[in-house]
Short mmCIF file of C-alpha atoms and ligand atoms in Angstrom, two decimals:
data_model
loop_
_atom_site.label_atom_id
_atom_site.label_comp_id
_atom_site.label_asym_id
_atom_site.label_seq_id
_atom_site.Cartn_x
_atom_site.Cartn_y
_atom_site.Cartn_z
CA MET T 1 -24.21 -12.52 -94.66
CA ARG T 2 -26.55 -11.54 -91.71
CA THR T 3 -27.51 -13.97 -89.06
CA LYS T 4 -31.48 -14.62 -89.90
CA VAL T 5 -33.42 -15.00 -86.24
CA PHE T 6 -36.84 -16.13 -85.72
CA ILE T 7 -38.21 -15.27 -81.75
CA HIS T 8 -40.84 -17.56 -80.22
CA THR T 9 -42.69 -16.46 -77.29
CA ASN T 10 -45.58 -16.98 -74.95
CA GLU T 11 -47.96 -14.67 -73.62
CA SER T 12 -46.46 -13.21 -70.71
CA LYS T 13 -46.02 -9.65 -70.13
CA THR T 14 -42.52 -10.38 -68.77
CA SER T 15 -41.64 -12.63 -72.13
CA ASN T 16 -42.92 -9.91 -74.30
CA ALA T 17 -40.93 -7.18 -72.81
CA VAL T 18 -37.72 -9.29 -73.07
CA LYS T 19 -38.41 -10.24 -76.91
CA THR T 20 -38.57 -6.42 -77.72
CA ARG T 21 -35.60 -5.63 -75.43
CA LEU T 22 -33.64 -8.55 -77.38
CA VAL T 23 -34.97 -7.38 -81.12
CA ALA T 24 -33.33 -4.10 -80.33
CA MET T 25 -30.26 -5.45 -79.41
CA LEU T 26 -30.00 -8.25 -82.16
CA GLU T 27 -30.71 -5.62 -84.65
CA LYS T 28 -28.25 -2.78 -83.60
CA ALA T 29 -25.93 -6.48 -83.68
CA ASN T 30 -26.63 -6.22 -87.50
CA PHE T 31 -28.72 -9.55 -87.13
CA LEU T 32 -32.19 -9.82 -89.40
CA VAL T 33 -35.02 -10.01 -86.89
CA THR T 34 -37.88 -11.92 -88.76
CA ASP T 35 -41.40 -12.43 -87.88
CA LYS T 36 -41.83 -15.53 -90.15
CA PHE T 37 -40.93 -18.72 -89.48
CA ASP T 38 -39.32 -20.76 -92.37
CA LYS T 39 -36.65 -23.09 -93.50
CA SER T 40 -34.38 -19.61 -94.38
CA ILE T 41 -33.88 -18.56 -90.53
CA ASN T 42 -30.25 -19.60 -88.60
CA LEU T 43 -31.28 -19.04 -85.46
CA LEU T 44 -34.70 -20.15 -83.38
CA VAL T 45 -34.62 -18.11 -79.91
CA CYS T 46 -37.65 -19.14 -77.57
CA VAL T 47 -38.37 -16.79 -74.81
CA GLY T 48 -40.57 -18.40 -71.82
CA GLY T 49 -39.91 -21.60 -69.58
CA ASP T 50 -39.51 -25.18 -70.81
CA GLY T 51 -43.13 -25.34 -71.40
CA THR T 52 -42.96 -22.55 -74.00
CA PHE T 53 -39.71 -24.79 -75.75
CA LEU T 54 -41.84 -27.73 -75.67
CA GLN T 55 -44.91 -26.21 -77.50
CA ALA T 56 -42.22 -24.26 -79.91
CA ALA T 57 -40.40 -27.53 -80.90
CA HIS T 58 -44.03 -29.18 -81.65
CA GLU T 59 -45.32 -26.24 -83.29
CA TYR T 60 -42.33 -25.75 -85.77
CA ASN T 61 -42.46 -30.07 -86.35
CA PHE T 62 -38.80 -30.58 -84.84
CA PRO T 63 -36.74 -28.15 -87.19
CA ASP T 64 -32.87 -28.56 -87.80
CA VAL T 65 -31.92 -25.26 -86.92
CA PRO T 66 -30.57 -24.48 -83.31
CA PHE T 67 -32.76 -23.22 -80.73
CA ILE T 68 -31.57 -21.18 -77.77
CA GLY T 69 -34.16 -20.71 -74.81
CA ILE T 70 -34.12 -17.38 -72.83
CA ASN T 71 -36.00 -18.38 -69.52
CA THR T 72 -38.90 -16.68 -68.14
CA GLY T 73 -40.23 -19.69 -66.76
CA HIS T 74 -39.63 -21.62 -63.45
CA LEU T 75 -36.79 -24.21 -63.89
CA GLY T 76 -35.28 -23.94 -67.40
CA PHE T 77 -33.89 -27.29 -68.42
CA PHE T 78 -34.38 -26.25 -71.87
CA GLN T 79 -33.88 -22.67 -71.78
CA GLU T 80 -29.99 -21.67 -71.84
CA ILE T 81 -30.11 -18.36 -70.96
CA MET T 82 -31.48 -15.73 -68.23
CA PRO T 83 -33.10 -12.50 -69.47
CA ASN T 84 -30.27 -10.28 -67.92
CA GLN T 85 -27.72 -12.14 -70.31
CA LEU T 86 -28.71 -11.07 -73.47
CA ASP T 87 -25.21 -8.91 -74.07
CA GLU T 88 -23.14 -12.29 -73.31
CA PHE T 89 -25.77 -14.28 -75.40
CA ILE T 90 -24.97 -12.17 -78.61
CA TYR T 91 -21.15 -11.95 -77.56
CA HIS T 92 -21.06 -15.35 -77.37
CA TYR T 93 -22.85 -16.64 -80.28
CA ASN T 94 -20.61 -14.12 -82.38
CA THR T 95 -17.54 -15.43 -81.31
CA ASN T 96 -18.50 -19.36 -82.09
CA LYS T 97 -18.41 -19.77 -77.94
CA TYR T 98 -21.07 -22.38 -78.27
CA ARG T 99 -22.12 -25.87 -78.57
CA ILE T 100 -24.95 -27.84 -80.18
CA GLN T 101 -26.52 -30.30 -77.68
CA LYS T 102 -28.68 -32.96 -79.43
CA ILE T 103 -31.98 -33.77 -77.63
CA THR T 104 -33.56 -37.05 -78.20
CA THR T 105 -37.17 -37.38 -78.47
CA VAL T 106 -39.42 -40.77 -77.81
CA GLN T 107 -42.16 -41.93 -80.19
CA ALA T 108 -45.23 -44.13 -79.72
CA GLU T 109 -46.68 -46.29 -82.69
CA ILE T 110 -50.28 -46.77 -81.58
CA LYS T 111 -52.06 -49.60 -84.06
CA THR T 112 -55.82 -49.67 -83.69
CA LYS T 113 -58.24 -51.89 -85.76
CA GLU T 114 -58.82 -49.18 -88.22
CA ALA T 115 -55.18 -47.43 -88.37
CA THR T 116 -51.76 -46.77 -87.41
CA HIS T 117 -50.99 -43.31 -85.40
CA ARG T 118 -47.45 -41.85 -84.41
CA LEU T 119 -46.72 -39.45 -81.65
CA VAL T 120 -43.43 -37.69 -80.66
CA GLY T 121 -42.34 -36.82 -77.30
CA ILE T 122 -39.72 -34.60 -76.06
CA ASN T 123 -40.08 -34.95 -72.44
CA GLU T 124 -42.29 -38.18 -72.57
CA ILE T 125 -45.34 -40.16 -73.33
CA GLN T 126 -47.81 -41.42 -71.35
CA ILE T 127 -50.27 -44.30 -71.64
CA LYS T 128 -53.09 -44.37 -69.49
CA GLY T 129 -56.93 -45.85 -69.46
CA PRO T 130 -59.58 -43.77 -71.00
CA SER T 131 -60.99 -42.84 -67.70
CA THR T 132 -60.17 -43.11 -63.76
CA SER T 133 -60.38 -46.75 -63.47
CA SER T 134 -57.17 -48.69 -63.55
CA THR T 135 -55.61 -50.08 -66.44
CA HIS T 136 -54.12 -53.67 -67.31
CA LEU T 137 -51.24 -53.59 -69.56
CA ASN T 138 -49.04 -56.28 -71.16
CA ILE T 139 -45.56 -54.87 -71.25
CA SER T 140 -42.61 -56.35 -73.20
CA ILE T 141 -39.07 -55.35 -74.31
CA SER T 142 -38.15 -56.27 -77.73
CA GLY T 143 -40.17 -59.35 -77.81
CA SER T 144 -39.62 -60.45 -74.35
CA PHE T 145 -42.51 -60.42 -72.05
CA ILE T 146 -41.97 -58.05 -68.89
CA GLU T 147 -45.10 -58.07 -66.57
CA ARG T 148 -48.53 -57.52 -66.32
CA PHE T 149 -49.04 -53.53 -65.50
CA SER T 150 -51.65 -52.71 -63.33
CA GLY T 151 -52.35 -48.87 -62.32
CA ASP T 152 -52.90 -45.85 -63.45
CA GLY T 153 -50.15 -46.11 -66.50
CA ILE T 154 -47.19 -45.89 -67.72
CA LEU T 155 -44.54 -43.13 -68.30
CA VAL T 156 -41.90 -43.63 -71.37
CA SER T 157 -39.67 -40.78 -70.56
CA THR T 158 -36.44 -39.21 -72.67
CA PRO T 159 -33.39 -38.65 -71.01
CA SER T 160 -33.96 -34.77 -71.04
CA GLY T 161 -37.47 -35.73 -69.90
CA SER T 162 -36.23 -37.25 -66.83
CA THR T 163 -36.39 -33.89 -64.79
CA ALA T 164 -40.01 -33.48 -65.35
CA TYR T 165 -43.23 -35.65 -64.82
CA ASN T 166 -40.63 -38.66 -64.65
CA TYR T 167 -38.84 -37.04 -61.44
CA SER T 168 -42.24 -36.24 -59.90
CA LEU T 169 -43.11 -39.89 -60.11
CA GLY T 170 -40.06 -41.22 -58.36
CA GLY T 171 -38.32 -41.88 -61.70
CA CYS T 172 -34.03 -41.01 -61.77
CA ILE T 173 -32.87 -38.02 -63.38
CA VAL T 174 -30.34 -39.09 -66.55
CA ASP T 175 -27.95 -37.12 -68.05
CA PRO T 176 -29.15 -36.23 -71.56
CA ARG T 177 -25.75 -37.59 -72.89
CA ILE T 178 -26.64 -40.70 -72.63
CA ASN T 179 -29.05 -42.66 -75.11
CA LEU T 180 -31.87 -44.18 -73.16
CA LEU T 181 -35.38 -44.21 -72.71
CA GLN T 182 -36.96 -44.70 -68.91
CA VAL T 183 -40.42 -46.50 -68.22
CA THR T 184 -41.49 -45.39 -64.96
CA PRO T 185 -45.17 -46.77 -63.40
CA ILE T 186 -47.73 -43.98 -62.74
CA ALA T 187 -49.14 -45.38 -59.23
CA PRO T 188 -48.71 -49.23 -59.79
CA ILE T 189 -50.81 -51.55 -57.77
CA ASN T 190 -48.88 -54.11 -55.80
CA THR T 191 -50.91 -56.68 -53.78
CA THR T 192 -51.56 -60.09 -53.69
CA ALA T 193 -53.84 -59.46 -56.20
CA TYR T 194 -52.14 -57.52 -58.95
CA ARG T 195 -48.37 -57.74 -59.09
CA CYS T 196 -46.01 -55.19 -60.75
CA PHE T 197 -42.54 -53.52 -60.41
CA THR T 198 -42.89 -50.18 -58.38
CA SER T 199 -39.37 -48.79 -59.78
CA SER T 200 -38.61 -47.38 -63.10
CA ILE T 201 -36.83 -49.88 -65.80
CA VAL T 202 -33.99 -48.26 -67.67
CA MET T 203 -33.62 -49.67 -71.46
CA PRO T 204 -31.28 -48.97 -73.92
CA ALA T 205 -32.55 -46.53 -76.72
CA GLU T 206 -32.24 -49.26 -79.47
CA LEU T 207 -35.07 -51.47 -77.70
CA THR T 208 -38.57 -51.14 -78.41
CA LEU T 209 -41.14 -51.47 -75.46
CA GLN T 210 -44.54 -53.20 -76.60
CA VAL T 211 -47.73 -52.54 -75.11
CA GLU T 212 -50.82 -54.33 -75.43
CA LEU T 213 -54.03 -54.48 -73.30
CA ASP T 214 -54.63 -57.48 -71.33
CA ASP T 215 -57.84 -59.56 -72.09
CA TYR T 216 -58.76 -58.37 -68.44
CA THR T 217 -59.41 -54.88 -69.75
CA LYS T 218 -62.92 -54.24 -71.31
CA ASP T 219 -62.53 -51.08 -72.58
CA THR T 220 -60.16 -51.05 -75.52
CA SER T 221 -59.65 -47.41 -75.47
CA LEU T 222 -56.24 -45.79 -74.22
CA THR T 223 -55.40 -41.81 -73.66
CA LEU T 224 -51.62 -41.24 -75.00
CA ILE T 225 -50.43 -38.08 -73.48
CA TYR T 226 -47.60 -36.58 -75.65
CA ASP T 227 -45.53 -33.67 -73.36
CA GLY T 228 -48.76 -32.78 -71.56
CA MET T 229 -51.31 -33.02 -74.40
CA PRO T 230 -53.66 -35.79 -74.34
CA ILE T 231 -55.33 -37.96 -77.51
CA VAL T 232 -57.81 -40.74 -76.85
CA TYR T 233 -57.95 -43.86 -79.22
CA ASP T 234 -60.32 -46.41 -79.64
CA ASN T 235 -59.73 -49.73 -80.40
CA ILE T 236 -56.47 -50.21 -79.66
CA GLU T 237 -54.59 -53.16 -80.81
CA SER T 238 -50.62 -52.55 -79.49
CA VAL T 239 -48.51 -49.36 -78.63
CA ASN T 240 -44.82 -49.49 -79.29
CA PHE T 241 -42.35 -46.97 -77.77
CA THR T 242 -38.95 -46.55 -79.40
CA MET T 243 -36.68 -43.57 -79.71
CA ALA T 244 -37.61 -41.29 -82.42
CA LYS T 245 -35.54 -39.94 -85.50
CA GLU T 246 -36.34 -36.58 -84.62
CA THR T 247 -33.88 -34.33 -82.75
CA ILE T 248 -33.41 -30.78 -81.80
CA ASN T 249 -30.15 -28.90 -81.69
CA LEU T 250 -29.98 -27.12 -78.64
CA LEU T 251 -27.37 -24.54 -78.21
CA ARG T 252 -25.61 -24.38 -75.33
CA PHE T 253 -22.64 -22.08 -74.30
CA ASP T 254 -19.42 -22.98 -72.45
CA SER T 255 -20.32 -22.51 -68.76
CA TYR T 256 -23.57 -25.11 -69.83
CA ASP T 257 -23.54 -27.76 -67.14
CA PHE T 258 -26.15 -30.25 -66.79
CA TRP T 259 -25.24 -31.48 -62.66
CA ALA T 260 -25.03 -27.97 -61.68
CA LYS T 261 -28.72 -27.09 -63.15
CA VAL T 262 -29.99 -30.27 -61.04
CA LYS T 263 -28.10 -29.29 -57.67
CA SER T 264 -29.57 -25.45 -58.18
CA LYS T 265 -32.94 -26.41 -59.26
CA PHE T 266 -33.63 -29.25 -56.85
CA ILE T 267 -31.30 -29.37 -53.60
P1 NAP H 301 -46.69 -26.99 -67.76
O1 NAP H 301 -47.55 -26.67 -66.44
O2 NAP H 301 -46.29 -26.42 -68.74
O3 NAP H 301 -45.49 -27.59 -66.95
C1 NAP H 301 -45.31 -28.18 -65.80
C2 NAP H 301 -43.80 -27.89 -65.08
O4 NAP H 301 -42.79 -28.79 -65.65
C3 NAP H 301 -43.04 -26.62 -65.03
O5 NAP H 301 -42.68 -25.89 -64.04
C4 NAP H 301 -42.02 -26.90 -66.24
O6 NAP H 301 -41.29 -25.67 -66.26
C5 NAP H 301 -41.66 -28.22 -66.13
N1 NAP H 301 -40.88 -28.78 -66.98
C6 NAP H 301 -40.99 -28.88 -68.24
N2 NAP H 301 -40.49 -29.67 -69.12
C7 NAP H 301 -38.79 -30.08 -67.79
C8 NAP H 301 -37.96 -30.61 -67.86
N3 NAP H 301 -37.50 -31.12 -69.03
N4 NAP H 301 -37.31 -30.57 -66.84
C9 NAP H 301 -38.22 -30.26 -65.84
N5 NAP H 301 -38.88 -29.36 -65.62
C10 NAP H 301 -39.77 -29.36 -66.69
O7 NAP H 301 -47.15 -28.79 -67.82
P2 NAP H 301 -47.96 -29.11 -69.71
O8 NAP H 301 -47.90 -27.98 -70.35
O9 NAP H 301 -49.31 -30.08 -68.57
O10 NAP H 301 -46.76 -30.52 -69.76
C11 NAP H 301 -45.77 -30.18 -69.97
C12 NAP H 301 -44.51 -30.94 -69.11
O11 NAP H 301 -44.76 -30.40 -67.96
C13 NAP H 301 -44.75 -32.36 -69.31
O12 NAP H 301 -44.39 -32.84 -70.52
C14 NAP H 301 -44.75 -33.02 -68.25
O13 NAP H 301 -43.22 -33.64 -68.19
C15 NAP H 301 -44.33 -31.83 -66.99
N6 NAP H 301 -45.26 -31.83 -66.20
C16 NAP H 301 -45.03 -32.34 -64.97
C17 NAP H 301 -45.78 -32.74 -63.75
C18 NAP H 301 -45.42 -32.93 -62.26
O14 NAP H 301 -44.50 -33.09 -62.54
N7 NAP H 301 -46.41 -33.29 -61.47
C19 NAP H 301 -47.25 -32.47 -63.91
C20 NAP H 301 -47.79 -32.16 -65.37
C21 NAP H 301 -47.09 -31.69 -66.36
P3 NAP H 301 -41.22 -24.17 -66.63
O15 NAP H 301 -42.44 -23.64 -65.96
O16 NAP H 301 -39.85 -23.92 -66.89
O17 NAP H 301 -42.04 -24.33 -68.05
#
């Protein structure tokens, strides 16, 4: 049976040129390239940066099919291969020289007076006030009260999101083989008036982070930002963060080494 491949790309000229080259190479190697994403495809190729990968995973609703990324962006934590490695990619795929890395995700369950909503993040989900004012949140982990947070908000990161916004906020880099959620404060206020943790909290993936608005907060709206996409919710009662059931199957070749990638990108 011929391997059916769907290629997702961002709008850039470079990515489109890589796509054209890849289509020709795949067809020559007897792959079937389709323009339509559906359940019958065997491989999803994503050409772009990490941002393009995030967009594709959301657009196709976390499909089971393996993803392989060709990096035309900056960092390429999700993106496995460079545009000059297309031959290698086809050879390794055809000779089964790859493994699947499961990417875990985080979910937020947002209870408002009217309804319950759910968001899924691959990198992270942030919770912030609706305006530029500071926000005051009561934070518990699986029923145990931790702190009253005051500041811009908090970010709940997955292991693979730890090298994204989480890292810029001073959170730690986590090896994606570890199952956990990292809670990183965004501009925490730490004065005699307000006391809260200024470092990240790391919690086991099976626990729940519960967030409620402190009585001090008059506005009951909050902004939830999942992988960079914001939504404002009104009349918030609570927001619970847990690991989500959605995962992404990333195809990795034998040469993949997370820590070598970290070193080459950050040091
Ligand atoms: P964006 O402009 O698409 O992305 C911002 C940068 O984050 C890009 O350089 C992107 O790499 C990189 N990135 C994305 N996921 C990453 C990961 N897992 N590890 C390392 N770097 C990663 O921004 P957006 O569309 O608003 O949001 C997408 C993601 O970008 C968010 O989930 C957030 O984590 C991250 N972000 C970071 C900052 C910051 O560090 N100050 C600010 C905003 C957003 P590519 O160039 O390869 O796409």
